[in-house]
Short mmCIF file of C-alpha atoms in Angstrom, two decimals:
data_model
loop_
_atom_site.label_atom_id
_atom_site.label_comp_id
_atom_site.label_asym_id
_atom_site.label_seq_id
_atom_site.Cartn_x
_atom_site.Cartn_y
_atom_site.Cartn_z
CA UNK A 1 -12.85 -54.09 -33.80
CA UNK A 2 -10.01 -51.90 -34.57
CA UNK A 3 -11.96 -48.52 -34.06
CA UNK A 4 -13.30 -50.00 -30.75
CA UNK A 5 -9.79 -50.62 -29.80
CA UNK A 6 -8.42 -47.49 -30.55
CA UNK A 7 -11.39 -45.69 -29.00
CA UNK A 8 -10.90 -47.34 -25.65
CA UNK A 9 -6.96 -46.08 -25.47
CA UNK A 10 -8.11 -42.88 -26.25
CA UNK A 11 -10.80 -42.87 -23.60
CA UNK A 12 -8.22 -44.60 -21.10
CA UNK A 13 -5.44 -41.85 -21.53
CA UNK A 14 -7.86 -39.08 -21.50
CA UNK A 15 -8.74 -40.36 -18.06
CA UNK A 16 -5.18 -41.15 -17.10
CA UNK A 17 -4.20 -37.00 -18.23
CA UNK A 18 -7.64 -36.11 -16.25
CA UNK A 19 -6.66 -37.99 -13.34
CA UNK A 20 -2.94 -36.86 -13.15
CA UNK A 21 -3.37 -33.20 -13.77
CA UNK A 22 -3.12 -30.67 -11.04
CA UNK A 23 -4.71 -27.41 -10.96
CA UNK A 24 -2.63 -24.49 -10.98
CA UNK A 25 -3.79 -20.67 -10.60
CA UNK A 26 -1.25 -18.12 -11.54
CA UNK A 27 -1.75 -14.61 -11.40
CA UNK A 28 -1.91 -12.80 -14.62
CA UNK A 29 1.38 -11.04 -15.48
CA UNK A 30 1.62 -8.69 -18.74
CA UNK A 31 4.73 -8.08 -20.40
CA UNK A 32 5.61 -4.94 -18.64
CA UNK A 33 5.57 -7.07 -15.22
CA UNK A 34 2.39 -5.93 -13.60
CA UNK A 35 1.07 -8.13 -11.66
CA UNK A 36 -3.13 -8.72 -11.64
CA UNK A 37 -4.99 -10.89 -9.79
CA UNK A 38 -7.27 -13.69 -11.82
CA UNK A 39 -10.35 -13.03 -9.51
CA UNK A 40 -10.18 -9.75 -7.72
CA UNK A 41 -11.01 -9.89 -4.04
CA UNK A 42 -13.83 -8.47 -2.73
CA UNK A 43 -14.83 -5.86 0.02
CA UNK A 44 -17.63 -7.44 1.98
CA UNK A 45 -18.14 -5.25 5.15
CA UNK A 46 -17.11 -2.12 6.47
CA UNK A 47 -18.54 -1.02 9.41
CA UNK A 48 -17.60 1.04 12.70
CA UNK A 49 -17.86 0.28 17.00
CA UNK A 50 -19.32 3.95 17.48
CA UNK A 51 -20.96 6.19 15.24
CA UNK A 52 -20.83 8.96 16.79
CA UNK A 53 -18.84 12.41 16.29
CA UNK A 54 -16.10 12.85 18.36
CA UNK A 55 -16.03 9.79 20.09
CA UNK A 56 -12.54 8.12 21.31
CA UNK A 57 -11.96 4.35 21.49
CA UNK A 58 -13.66 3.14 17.88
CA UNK A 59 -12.60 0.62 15.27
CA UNK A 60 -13.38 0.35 11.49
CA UNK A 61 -13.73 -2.96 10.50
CA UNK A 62 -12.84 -3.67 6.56
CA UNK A 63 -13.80 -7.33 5.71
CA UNK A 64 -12.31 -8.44 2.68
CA UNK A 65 -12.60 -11.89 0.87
CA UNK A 66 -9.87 -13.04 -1.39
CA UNK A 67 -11.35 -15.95 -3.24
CA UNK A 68 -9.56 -19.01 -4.04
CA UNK A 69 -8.86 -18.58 -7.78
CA UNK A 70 -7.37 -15.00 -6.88
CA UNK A 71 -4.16 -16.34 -8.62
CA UNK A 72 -2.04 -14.38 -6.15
CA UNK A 73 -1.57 -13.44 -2.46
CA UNK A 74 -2.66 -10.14 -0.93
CA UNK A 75 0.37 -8.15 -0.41
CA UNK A 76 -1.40 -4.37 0.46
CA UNK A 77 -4.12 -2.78 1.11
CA UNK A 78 -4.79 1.02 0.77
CA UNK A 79 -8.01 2.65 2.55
CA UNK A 80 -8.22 5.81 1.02
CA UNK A 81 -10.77 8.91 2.52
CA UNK A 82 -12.71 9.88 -0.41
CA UNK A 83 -15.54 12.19 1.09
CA UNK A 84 -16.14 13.61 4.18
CA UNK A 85 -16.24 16.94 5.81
CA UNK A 86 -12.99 16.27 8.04
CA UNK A 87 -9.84 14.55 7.61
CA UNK A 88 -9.71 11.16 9.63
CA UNK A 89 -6.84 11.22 11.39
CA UNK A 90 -5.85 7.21 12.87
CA UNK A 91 -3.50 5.70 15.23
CA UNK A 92 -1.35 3.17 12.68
CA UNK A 93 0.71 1.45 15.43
CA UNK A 94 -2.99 0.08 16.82
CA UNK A 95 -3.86 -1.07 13.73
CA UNK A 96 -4.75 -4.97 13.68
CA UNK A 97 -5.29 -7.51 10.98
CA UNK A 98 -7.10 -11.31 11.73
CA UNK A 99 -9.09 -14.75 9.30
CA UNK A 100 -12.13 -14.09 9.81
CA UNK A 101 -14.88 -11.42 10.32
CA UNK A 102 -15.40 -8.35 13.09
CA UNK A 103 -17.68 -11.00 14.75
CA UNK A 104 -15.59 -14.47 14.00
CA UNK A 105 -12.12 -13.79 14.69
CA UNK A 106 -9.63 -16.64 14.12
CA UNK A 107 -5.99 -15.98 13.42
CA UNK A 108 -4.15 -12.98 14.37
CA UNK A 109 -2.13 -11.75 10.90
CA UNK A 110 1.18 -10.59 10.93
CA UNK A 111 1.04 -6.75 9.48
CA UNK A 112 4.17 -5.27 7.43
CA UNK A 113 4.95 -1.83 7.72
CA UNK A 114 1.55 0.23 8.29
CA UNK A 115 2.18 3.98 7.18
CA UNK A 116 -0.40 7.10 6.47
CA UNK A 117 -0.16 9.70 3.33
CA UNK A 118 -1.51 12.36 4.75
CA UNK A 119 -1.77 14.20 1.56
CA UNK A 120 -4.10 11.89 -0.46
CA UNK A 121 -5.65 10.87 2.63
CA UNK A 122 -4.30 7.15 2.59
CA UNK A 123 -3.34 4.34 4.67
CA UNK A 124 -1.48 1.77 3.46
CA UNK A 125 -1.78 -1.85 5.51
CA UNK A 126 1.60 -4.32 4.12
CA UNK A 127 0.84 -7.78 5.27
CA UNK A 128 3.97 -9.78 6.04
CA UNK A 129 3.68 -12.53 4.80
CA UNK A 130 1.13 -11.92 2.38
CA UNK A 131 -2.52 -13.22 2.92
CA UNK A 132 -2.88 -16.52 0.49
CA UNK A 133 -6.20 -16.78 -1.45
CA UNK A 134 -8.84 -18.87 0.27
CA UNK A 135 -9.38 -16.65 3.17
CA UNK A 136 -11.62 -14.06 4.07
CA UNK A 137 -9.68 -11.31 6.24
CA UNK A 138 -10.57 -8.11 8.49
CA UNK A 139 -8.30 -5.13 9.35
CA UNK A 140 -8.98 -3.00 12.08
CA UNK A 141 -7.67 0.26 12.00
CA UNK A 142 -8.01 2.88 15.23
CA UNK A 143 -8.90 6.39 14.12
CA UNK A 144 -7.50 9.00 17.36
CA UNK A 145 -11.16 9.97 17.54
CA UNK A 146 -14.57 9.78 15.08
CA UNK A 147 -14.65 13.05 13.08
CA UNK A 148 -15.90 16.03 14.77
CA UNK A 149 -18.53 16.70 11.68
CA UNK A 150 -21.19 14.62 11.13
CA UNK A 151 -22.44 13.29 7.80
CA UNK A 152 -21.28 10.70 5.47
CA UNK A 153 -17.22 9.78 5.58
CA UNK A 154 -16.13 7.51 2.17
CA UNK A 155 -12.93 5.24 2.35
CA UNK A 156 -11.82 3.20 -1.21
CA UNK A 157 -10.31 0.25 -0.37
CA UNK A 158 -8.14 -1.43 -2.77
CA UNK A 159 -6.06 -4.77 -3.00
CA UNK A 160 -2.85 -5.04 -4.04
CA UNK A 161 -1.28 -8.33 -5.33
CA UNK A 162 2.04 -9.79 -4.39
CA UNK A 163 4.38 -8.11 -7.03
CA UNK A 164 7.57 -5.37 -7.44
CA UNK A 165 4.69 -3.78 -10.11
CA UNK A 166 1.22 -4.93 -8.93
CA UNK A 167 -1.80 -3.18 -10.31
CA UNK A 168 -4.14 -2.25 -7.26
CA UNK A 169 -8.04 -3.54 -7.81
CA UNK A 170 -10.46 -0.86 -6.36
CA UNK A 171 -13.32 -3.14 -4.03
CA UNK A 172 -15.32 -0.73 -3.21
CA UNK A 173 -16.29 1.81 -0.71
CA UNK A 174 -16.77 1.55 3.10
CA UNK A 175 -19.33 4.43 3.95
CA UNK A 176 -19.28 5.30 7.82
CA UNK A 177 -22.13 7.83 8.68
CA UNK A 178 -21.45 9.83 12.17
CA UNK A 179 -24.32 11.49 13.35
CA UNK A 180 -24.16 14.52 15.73
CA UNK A 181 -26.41 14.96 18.75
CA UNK A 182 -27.94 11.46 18.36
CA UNK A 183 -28.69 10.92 22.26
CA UNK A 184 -29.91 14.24 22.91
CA UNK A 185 -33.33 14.01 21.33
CA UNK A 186 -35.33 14.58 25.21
CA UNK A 187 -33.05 18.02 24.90
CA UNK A 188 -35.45 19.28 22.74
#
């Protein structure tokens, strides 16, 4: 009777503790202060409006999940040219940020500063606030024109957490292909 007894209260409380506890995700944070994210987010699209060379008036869309258990808001991103015959050169006050996807656009994000380093070839999109995990986000940013050379353009995106010393996690590559020529085929 006495093990029955005591094997209830122990059942009971680990119920009651079960019941009462809340879930908390925090970001991982080593001893040096930089900041990680638990679960990375992820790159899911990148795609263009016109894929052709020299055209004026496109958007590249960069669709980027940050999952729930990220442990941390997204503070930056960086989209960084990797490969590609020319230098993409954009138009950073035209550059837009929204919840959802190229296709589903909800709410309009507030953007931070939004500056270009011409030198390694990267932009650098500050979100202010920062985007909370949970949400699956799309920035659109205006290149002056599509490159004048045709072939395959590669820009690294990566995520930065909210952090004075965040480490940035690489997602991936967008890969844009401009083609040259493409409606001229009857030319020939």
């Amino acid at each position: 009777m006495r093990v029955a007894t005591l094997f209830k209260i122990i059942l009971s409380l680990a119920i009651g503790i079960g019941a009462v506890s809340v879930p908390v995700t925090q970001a991982v944070q080593l001893r040096d202060g930089i900041v990680y994210f638990v679960q990375p987010p992820k790159l899911v699209d990148a795609t263009t409006t016109y894929k052709d060379v020299n055209v004026w008036g496109a958007t590249y869309y960069f669709t980027i999940n940050i999952p729930d258990n990220a442990g941390e808001s997204l503070q930056k991103v960086t989209i960084t040219q990797k490969e590609g015959a020319e230098n993409i050169r954009y138009d950073l006050n035209d550059t837009r940020a929204f919840v959802g996807t190229r296709k589903r656009r909800e709410t309009q994000l507030k953007l931070g500063s939004v500056t270009n380093d011409r030198k390694t070839r990267t932009v650098i999109v500050n979100f202010d606030p920062p985007v909370i995990p949970g949400q699956t986000i799309t920035i659109a940013l205006r290149p002056v024109s599509n490159p004048s050379f045709s072939g395959v353009y590669l820009l690294g995106v990566t995520a930065f957490p909210v952090g004075e010393k965040s480490h940035g996690q690489f997602l991936g590559f967008g890969r844009f292909q401009f083609y040259s020529n493409r409606g001229s085929w009857w030319f020939r």
